[in-house]
Each structure stands twice: as C-alpha cells, then as structure tokens.
XYZ file of C-alpha atoms in Angstrom:
126
model
C -9.429 -4.836 7.659
C -6.697 -7.360 6.914
C -3.571 -5.270 7.523
C -1.162 -8.120 6.707
C -2.754 -8.648 3.311
C -2.553 -4.987 2.356
C 0.972 -4.552 3.682
C 1.978 -7.495 1.478
C 0.501 -5.605 -1.494
C 2.549 -2.523 -0.541
C 5.677 -4.703 -0.404
C 5.004 -5.794 -3.991
C 5.258 -2.136 -4.979
C 8.594 -1.860 -3.139
C 10.101 -4.372 -5.580
C 9.354 -1.989 -8.484
C 11.457 0.829 -7.029
C 15.064 1.256 -8.091
C 15.523 4.787 -6.793
C 18.486 5.491 -4.547
C 19.015 3.825 -1.195
C 15.358 3.648 -0.114
C 12.819 1.527 -1.936
C 9.254 2.422 -1.000
C 5.813 1.179 -2.027
C 2.271 2.201 -1.150
C -1.259 1.006 -1.785
C -4.595 2.675 -1.115
C -7.433 0.381 -0.068
C -11.120 1.265 -0.177
C -13.483 -1.418 1.037
C -11.855 -4.654 -0.070
C -10.149 -3.273 -3.161
C -6.819 -1.668 -3.989
C -7.763 1.606 -5.710
C -4.256 3.060 -6.018
C -0.688 1.816 -5.928
C 2.735 3.300 -6.446
C 6.438 3.264 -5.682
C 9.093 5.956 -5.365
C 10.735 6.994 -8.620
C 11.881 9.921 -10.709
C 8.921 11.549 -12.426
C 7.757 14.670 -14.212
C 4.769 14.713 -11.832
C 6.937 16.032 -8.976
C 6.535 19.725 -9.773
C 2.786 19.326 -10.367
C 2.309 17.825 -6.908
C 4.588 20.379 -5.247
C 2.667 23.279 -6.788
C -0.764 21.769 -6.128
C -0.099 21.253 -2.410
C 2.223 24.227 -1.793
C 5.338 22.169 -1.088
C 8.975 22.810 -1.802
C 10.103 21.219 -5.058
C 10.275 17.429 -4.917
C 13.279 15.698 -6.454
C 11.531 12.325 -6.628
C 7.966 11.096 -6.668
C 7.302 9.495 -3.287
C 5.402 6.206 -3.133
C 2.502 7.833 -1.279
C 2.076 10.472 -3.987
C 2.412 7.908 -6.792
C -0.391 5.867 -5.204
C -2.614 8.973 -4.977
C -1.971 9.771 -8.653
C -3.000 6.211 -9.559
C -6.475 6.593 -8.020
C -9.478 7.256 -10.249
C -12.077 9.006 -8.148
C -12.103 9.802 -4.452
C -9.999 8.335 -1.639
C -12.488 9.559 0.969
C -12.553 6.979 3.772
C -9.804 4.827 2.245
C -6.674 3.540 4.005
C -3.066 3.761 2.820
C -0.405 1.123 3.526
C 3.298 1.953 3.111
C 6.217 -0.479 3.041
C 9.885 -0.131 2.290
C 13.394 -1.465 2.540
C 16.854 -0.098 2.238
C 18.977 -0.896 -0.799
C 20.860 -3.438 1.339
C 17.569 -5.255 2.064
C 17.137 -4.097 5.679
C 13.761 -2.973 6.994
C 13.196 0.726 7.453
C 10.942 3.156 9.267
C 8.352 4.143 6.649
C 6.337 6.850 8.416
C 5.492 9.580 5.898
C 7.537 12.751 6.314
C 5.933 16.017 7.409
C 5.329 17.275 3.862
C 3.690 14.009 2.789
C 1.503 14.056 5.923
C 0.277 17.549 4.979
C -0.927 16.178 1.660
C -2.400 12.968 3.099
C -4.452 14.900 5.678
C -6.144 16.849 2.861
C -7.054 13.866 0.705
C -9.859 12.370 2.801
C -7.930 9.220 3.702
C -9.131 7.640 6.951
C -5.796 6.188 8.082
C -2.190 5.455 7.106
C -0.338 2.310 8.213
C 3.394 1.988 7.706
C 6.194 -0.476 8.347
C 8.758 0.029 11.075
C 11.845 -2.020 11.880
C 9.771 -4.034 14.382
C 6.260 -4.159 12.919
C 3.480 -1.844 11.719
C 2.213 1.442 13.146
C -0.735 3.569 12.114
C -2.045 7.111 12.126
C -5.764 7.907 12.082
C -6.409 10.953 9.910
C -10.182 11.235 10.367
C-alpha cells in the first residue's frame, strides 16, 4: 500500500477544517480506492455517534468519525490515514484518542496510520 499517497489525500482533508486550533483530516482506503473521507468540524452527527458507541458527548465531529460516516458499505479490512496541523501550521501528533480508538476497533478496519511530528506511525487493529 502506498502510504505516502494516502497520507497526501488525508492532508487534503486537513485543508477543509476550520475548527479551533487543530485541523485534522482522515481518509479510509479499501483496495486502491478512497471509500471515506472527512475532516473535523461542528456537526449535528456528534450526539448520534456518541450514543451509538457509548461515548461521552462529543463537542465536535472528529475527522476519523466524519470519514466513517462518509463510507457507503463496510470498512472491513480497510485502512485509515489521519493527518493534521495546528492552526499556526506546525505538524502535530495525530494518533486517535482513546475514545476514537474504541470506535475504530469495532468497525472492522485493518489498520490506522497517523502523522507525528517526525513521520508516520501505525496501529494494526486486526
């Protein structure tokens, strides 16, 4: 899998975010195709996701969740790529938080790759 290519796609989603100090983007790749994409933003979907996965209320829709909502069909075996930058343009550590990881583990995703200040790291979920 071409990690650089897909991380570049996630960075395109980052440019769509205007929420707060952290601008995040995510894409979900299955085979050679992007099947879901999203960026962090304010959304009415927050309570739906929180209730569905038993989480505390969310005050913004995270990029990972927006990408999952964009998918038509299953993400079984797919890979998620997450990128981000601070409002000042600096790189940031984009590992999903504990609550997001709870959701991602239940989706059927195979792996999650995310930007760090020095490169890319990954987590195998299956």
